[in-house]
Amino acid sequence: MKTALRSDIGRIRLVNEDRGWSEILEPGFVVAIVADGMGGHQAGDVASRLAVDTFREALQGSTAALSTEERRTLMSQAILQANEVVFDTASNNEQYHNMGTTVVAALLSDDRAVIGHIGDSRAYQWREGKLKQLTEDHTLVNELVKSGQITPEEAEHHPRRNVLTRALGTDEQVEVDIRDIAWEKDDILLLCSDGLSNMIGAAEMAETLAEDGLDLNQKADRLVQLALQAGGDDNITVALLHHAEDTELEG
């Protein structure tokens, strides 16, 4: 497997409140996470950093010998542990009051991918030229779409499209969405903050991932550049994971 990770502050924000991390835990066993913090006064930066650091510590020592069900449990426990740390920090420090973060994470073995998420950071699967969104945004606008009150097209430009219905660290208890999918040779998994998905559409993402002339590193760079060209209104973080023959971490 190959991985590539990119994060950019964007054109508007003064602080990058996104945080990403990926690592090959052992051959054929890879983990990645993207978190998009919120809270102002750099509290969002603290929230996303705490979430990623706690998640990373919870995954240390994990082995590919785990069953899919055990990986689902591990993913859920790691994210819930991160929720506890962020919530406790916010509760005990006035300057971090109400801080929180989104999170989307993946645990990949040779044939299965376990995805966990809270908020509106997304996971996509690219397979044989087609891009499929794997996560469902925990947002007010998505609830309006599901209930038929607005169309998906209206949701894209809705003034409250960034209002979350669920986040990590804002409440003592939180529900984590967990799913697992088949992970096949040549698949690409894309994890991103909304700084990418709010700026460019699925068609542009798919076109970039399908570009044979770009390696994985360059594809991550291209996605960030497309978001910047579209306005760069937010921090942009992209993690790409490719089910390739060789195992390699790229930049």
Short mmCIF file of C-alpha atoms in Angstrom, two decimals:
data_model
loop_
_atom_site.label_atom_id
_atom_site.label_comp_id
_atom_site.label_asym_id
_atom_site.label_seq_id
_atom_site.Cartn_x
_atom_site.Cartn_y
_atom_site.Cartn_z
CA MET A 1 0.00 0.00 0.00
CA LYS A 2 1.01 3.59 -0.59
CA THR A 3 -0.12 6.67 1.31
CA ALA A 4 0.10 10.41 0.68
CA LEU A 5 -0.96 13.17 3.08
CA ARG A 6 -1.32 16.88 2.39
CA SER A 7 -2.64 19.78 4.49
CA ASP A 8 -2.88 23.44 3.50
CA ILE A 9 -4.04 26.48 5.48
CA GLY A 10 -6.05 27.74 2.49
CA ARG A 11 -6.44 31.34 1.32
CA ILE A 12 -8.64 32.78 4.09
CA ARG A 13 -7.87 31.23 7.47
CA LEU A 14 -5.04 32.46 9.72
CA VAL A 15 -4.52 29.09 11.42
CA ASN A 16 -4.64 25.55 10.06
CA GLU A 17 -7.09 23.79 12.39
CA ASP A 18 -6.93 20.58 10.36
CA ARG A 19 -4.71 17.71 11.41
CA GLY A 20 -3.87 14.52 9.53
CA TRP A 21 -1.76 11.43 10.16
CA SER A 22 -1.08 8.13 8.43
CA GLU A 23 1.25 5.27 9.22
CA ILE A 24 2.06 1.75 8.12
CA LEU A 25 1.69 -0.21 11.36
CA GLU A 26 3.15 -3.33 9.76
CA PRO A 27 3.32 -4.59 6.15
CA GLY A 28 -0.14 -4.58 4.63
CA PHE A 29 -1.70 -2.86 7.66
CA VAL A 30 -2.21 0.90 7.39
CA VAL A 31 -4.03 3.55 9.41
CA ALA A 32 -4.96 7.14 8.53
CA ILE A 33 -6.99 9.93 10.10
CA VAL A 34 -8.13 13.46 9.18
CA ALA A 35 -9.58 15.86 11.78
CA ASP A 36 -11.01 19.35 11.21
CA GLY A 37 -11.07 21.35 14.44
CA MET A 38 -13.41 24.14 15.48
CA GLY A 39 -13.77 26.51 18.39
CA GLY A 40 -11.92 29.71 17.54
CA HIS A 41 -8.86 31.28 19.20
CA GLN A 42 -6.82 28.26 18.09
CA ALA A 43 -9.05 25.95 20.13
CA GLY A 44 -9.87 24.10 16.92
CA ASP A 45 -6.18 23.46 16.39
CA VAL A 46 -5.95 22.04 19.92
CA ALA A 47 -9.03 19.85 19.42
CA SER A 48 -7.84 18.29 16.15
CA ARG A 49 -4.32 17.74 17.52
CA LEU A 50 -5.61 16.08 20.70
CA ALA A 51 -7.97 13.88 18.69
CA VAL A 52 -5.28 12.70 16.29
CA ASP A 53 -2.66 12.19 19.02
CA THR A 54 -5.08 10.20 21.20
CA PHE A 55 -6.23 8.13 18.23
CA ARG A 56 -2.64 7.41 17.26
CA GLU A 57 -1.71 6.29 20.76
CA ALA A 58 -4.75 4.00 20.88
CA LEU A 59 -3.63 2.29 17.65
CA GLN A 60 -0.02 1.74 18.68
CA GLY A 61 0.85 -1.93 18.81
CA SER A 62 -2.16 -3.00 16.75
CA THR A 63 -1.59 -5.97 14.50
CA ALA A 64 -2.95 -7.20 11.19
CA ALA A 65 -3.95 -10.44 12.96
CA LEU A 66 -7.09 -8.70 14.27
CA SER A 67 -10.39 -9.82 12.76
CA THR A 68 -12.60 -7.30 10.95
CA GLU A 69 -14.94 -7.18 13.93
CA GLU A 70 -12.00 -6.54 16.27
CA ARG A 71 -10.84 -3.73 13.99
CA ARG A 72 -14.31 -2.18 14.04
CA THR A 73 -14.21 -2.27 17.85
CA LEU A 74 -10.68 -0.86 17.90
CA MET A 75 -11.69 2.00 15.59
CA SER A 76 -14.73 2.86 17.69
CA GLN A 77 -12.81 2.71 20.99
CA ALA A 78 -9.96 4.88 19.63
CA ILE A 79 -12.37 7.59 18.46
CA LEU A 80 -14.39 7.47 21.69
CA GLN A 81 -11.15 7.77 23.66
CA ALA A 82 -10.31 10.87 21.60
CA ASN A 83 -13.77 12.26 22.34
CA GLU A 84 -13.17 11.84 26.06
CA VAL A 85 -9.81 13.62 25.94
CA VAL A 86 -11.09 16.57 23.88
CA PHE A 87 -14.26 16.92 25.98
CA ASP A 88 -12.32 16.82 29.26
CA THR A 89 -9.82 19.40 28.02
CA ALA A 90 -12.62 21.71 26.87
CA SER A 91 -14.49 21.27 30.16
CA ASN A 92 -11.46 22.09 32.31
CA ASN A 93 -10.05 25.04 30.34
CA GLU A 94 -12.14 28.17 29.80
CA GLN A 95 -10.23 29.16 26.65
CA TYR A 96 -11.18 25.84 25.03
CA HIS A 97 -14.87 25.93 25.96
CA ASN A 98 -17.04 24.39 23.20
CA MET A 99 -14.09 23.30 21.08
CA GLY A 100 -14.51 20.16 19.01
CA THR A 101 -13.45 18.47 15.82
CA THR A 102 -14.66 16.27 13.03
CA VAL A 103 -12.86 13.01 12.44
CA VAL A 104 -12.67 10.47 9.63
CA ALA A 105 -10.31 7.52 9.95
CA ALA A 106 -9.46 4.29 8.15
CA LEU A 107 -7.81 1.03 9.16
CA LEU A 108 -6.74 -0.97 6.12
CA SER A 109 -5.63 -4.56 5.73
CA ASP A 110 -5.00 -6.56 2.56
CA ASP A 111 -8.69 -7.12 1.85
CA ARG A 112 -10.86 -4.98 4.18
CA ALA A 113 -11.10 -1.32 5.09
CA VAL A 114 -12.74 -0.17 8.34
CA ILE A 115 -13.95 3.45 8.27
CA GLY A 116 -14.95 5.49 11.32
CA HIS A 117 -16.25 9.06 11.32
CA ILE A 118 -18.00 11.87 13.17
CA GLY A 119 -18.93 15.17 11.51
CA ASP A 120 -18.54 16.23 7.88
CA SER A 121 -15.01 15.16 7.01
CA ARG A 122 -15.46 12.47 4.39
CA ALA A 123 -14.18 9.16 3.06
CA TYR A 124 -14.45 8.24 -0.61
CA GLN A 125 -13.57 5.01 -2.40
CA TRP A 126 -12.21 5.14 -5.94
CA ARG A 127 -12.49 1.88 -7.85
CA GLU A 128 -12.25 1.27 -11.59
CA GLY A 129 -12.82 4.90 -12.46
CA LYS A 130 -15.78 5.48 -10.15
CA LEU A 131 -15.84 7.51 -6.94
CA LYS A 132 -18.20 6.54 -4.13
CA GLN A 133 -18.80 8.54 -0.95
CA LEU A 134 -18.57 6.17 2.02
CA THR A 135 -19.55 8.53 4.85
CA GLU A 136 -22.69 10.50 5.53
CA ASP A 137 -22.26 14.08 6.76
CA HIS A 138 -23.51 14.76 10.28
CA THR A 139 -24.84 18.19 9.33
CA LEU A 140 -28.07 20.12 9.60
CA VAL A 141 -28.22 20.48 5.82
CA ASN A 142 -27.86 16.73 5.28
CA GLU A 143 -30.77 16.15 7.66
CA LEU A 144 -32.83 18.61 5.59
CA VAL A 145 -31.92 16.69 2.43
CA LYS A 146 -32.83 13.33 3.97
CA SER A 147 -36.20 14.67 5.12
CA GLY A 148 -36.92 16.09 1.66
CA GLN A 149 -37.00 19.73 2.76
CA ILE A 150 -34.22 20.76 0.37
CA THR A 151 -32.53 19.16 -2.64
CA PRO A 152 -28.89 18.00 -2.73
CA GLU A 153 -28.21 20.87 -5.14
CA GLU A 154 -29.67 23.39 -2.70
CA ALA A 155 -27.58 21.85 0.08
CA GLU A 156 -24.34 22.67 -1.74
CA HIS A 157 -24.97 26.41 -1.38
CA HIS A 158 -27.09 26.49 1.76
CA PRO A 159 -25.98 29.28 4.17
CA ARG A 160 -25.95 26.81 7.11
CA ARG A 161 -24.21 23.94 5.34
CA ASN A 162 -21.36 23.96 7.88
CA VAL A 163 -23.61 23.49 10.95
CA LEU A 164 -22.78 20.08 12.46
CA THR A 165 -25.31 17.85 14.20
CA ARG A 166 -22.53 15.69 15.64
CA ALA A 167 -18.88 16.41 16.47
CA LEU A 168 -16.06 14.90 18.53
CA GLY A 169 -15.37 16.52 21.90
CA THR A 170 -18.43 18.75 22.23
CA ASP A 171 -20.42 16.25 24.31
CA GLU A 172 -19.47 13.68 26.90
CA GLN A 173 -21.14 10.92 24.87
CA VAL A 174 -21.05 10.66 21.09
CA GLU A 175 -21.99 8.06 18.49
CA VAL A 176 -19.34 6.93 16.00
CA ASP A 177 -20.37 5.73 12.54
CA ILE A 178 -18.38 2.60 11.67
CA ARG A 179 -18.48 0.61 8.44
CA ASP A 180 -16.23 -1.86 6.68
CA ILE A 181 -15.83 -2.43 2.95
CA ALA A 182 -13.94 -4.69 0.61
CA TRP A 183 -10.48 -3.29 -0.13
CA GLU A 184 -9.23 -4.50 -3.49
CA LYS A 185 -6.07 -4.12 -5.55
CA ASP A 186 -5.81 -0.68 -7.23
CA ASP A 187 -8.52 0.84 -4.99
CA ILE A 188 -7.81 4.33 -3.67
CA LEU A 189 -9.31 5.60 -0.41
CA LEU A 190 -9.62 9.38 -0.07
CA LEU A 191 -10.05 10.97 3.36
CA CYS A 192 -10.59 14.74 3.44
CA SER A 193 -11.79 17.71 5.44
CA ASP A 194 -14.65 19.81 4.08
CA GLY A 195 -12.09 22.30 2.83
CA LEU A 196 -11.76 19.94 -0.11
CA SER A 197 -15.30 18.55 -0.48
CA ASN A 198 -16.95 21.99 -0.20
CA MET A 199 -14.66 23.41 -2.88
CA ILE A 200 -14.57 20.73 -5.57
CA GLY A 201 -17.04 18.12 -6.71
CA ALA A 202 -16.80 14.36 -6.94
CA ALA A 203 -16.22 14.54 -10.69
CA GLU A 204 -13.05 16.60 -10.23
CA MET A 205 -11.85 14.26 -7.49
CA ALA A 206 -12.43 11.21 -9.68
CA GLU A 207 -10.73 12.83 -12.66
CA THR A 208 -7.63 13.54 -10.56
CA LEU A 209 -7.49 10.04 -9.09
CA ALA A 210 -7.83 8.51 -12.56
CA GLU A 211 -4.89 10.52 -13.95
CA ASP A 212 -2.29 7.91 -14.96
CA GLY A 213 0.43 10.53 -15.38
CA LEU A 214 0.42 11.44 -11.68
CA ASP A 215 1.79 9.42 -8.79
CA LEU A 216 -0.12 9.34 -5.50
CA ASN A 217 1.85 12.25 -4.09
CA GLN A 218 1.06 14.40 -7.12
CA LYS A 219 -2.62 13.46 -6.99
CA ALA A 220 -2.82 14.72 -3.40
CA ASP A 221 -1.09 17.95 -4.46
CA ARG A 222 -3.48 18.35 -7.41
CA LEU A 223 -6.55 17.98 -5.20
CA VAL A 224 -5.27 20.65 -2.82
CA GLN A 225 -4.48 22.98 -5.73
CA LEU A 226 -7.97 22.51 -7.17
CA ALA A 227 -9.51 23.49 -3.82
CA LEU A 228 -7.25 26.55 -3.63
CA GLN A 229 -8.15 27.56 -7.18
CA ALA A 230 -11.84 27.24 -6.29
CA GLY A 231 -11.39 29.78 -3.50
CA GLY A 232 -9.55 28.03 -0.68
CA ASP A 233 -12.14 29.27 1.81
CA ASP A 234 -11.08 26.76 4.48
CA ASN A 235 -8.16 24.62 5.59
CA ILE A 236 -7.69 21.68 3.20
CA THR A 237 -6.49 18.24 4.23
CA VAL A 238 -6.29 15.18 2.01
CA ALA A 239 -5.10 11.65 2.77
CA LEU A 240 -4.83 9.17 -0.11
CA LEU A 241 -4.32 5.44 0.42
CA HIS A 242 -3.64 3.24 -2.60
CA HIS A 243 -3.89 -0.54 -2.60
CA ALA A 244 -0.68 -0.92 -4.60
CA GLU A 245 1.77 -3.79 -4.64
CA ASP A 246 4.56 -2.06 -2.77
CA THR A 247 4.29 -0.42 0.65
CA GLU A 248 5.46 3.16 0.69
CA LEU A 249 4.84 6.37 2.57
CA GLU A 250 5.00 9.40 0.31
CA GLY A 251 5.84 12.87 1.63
#
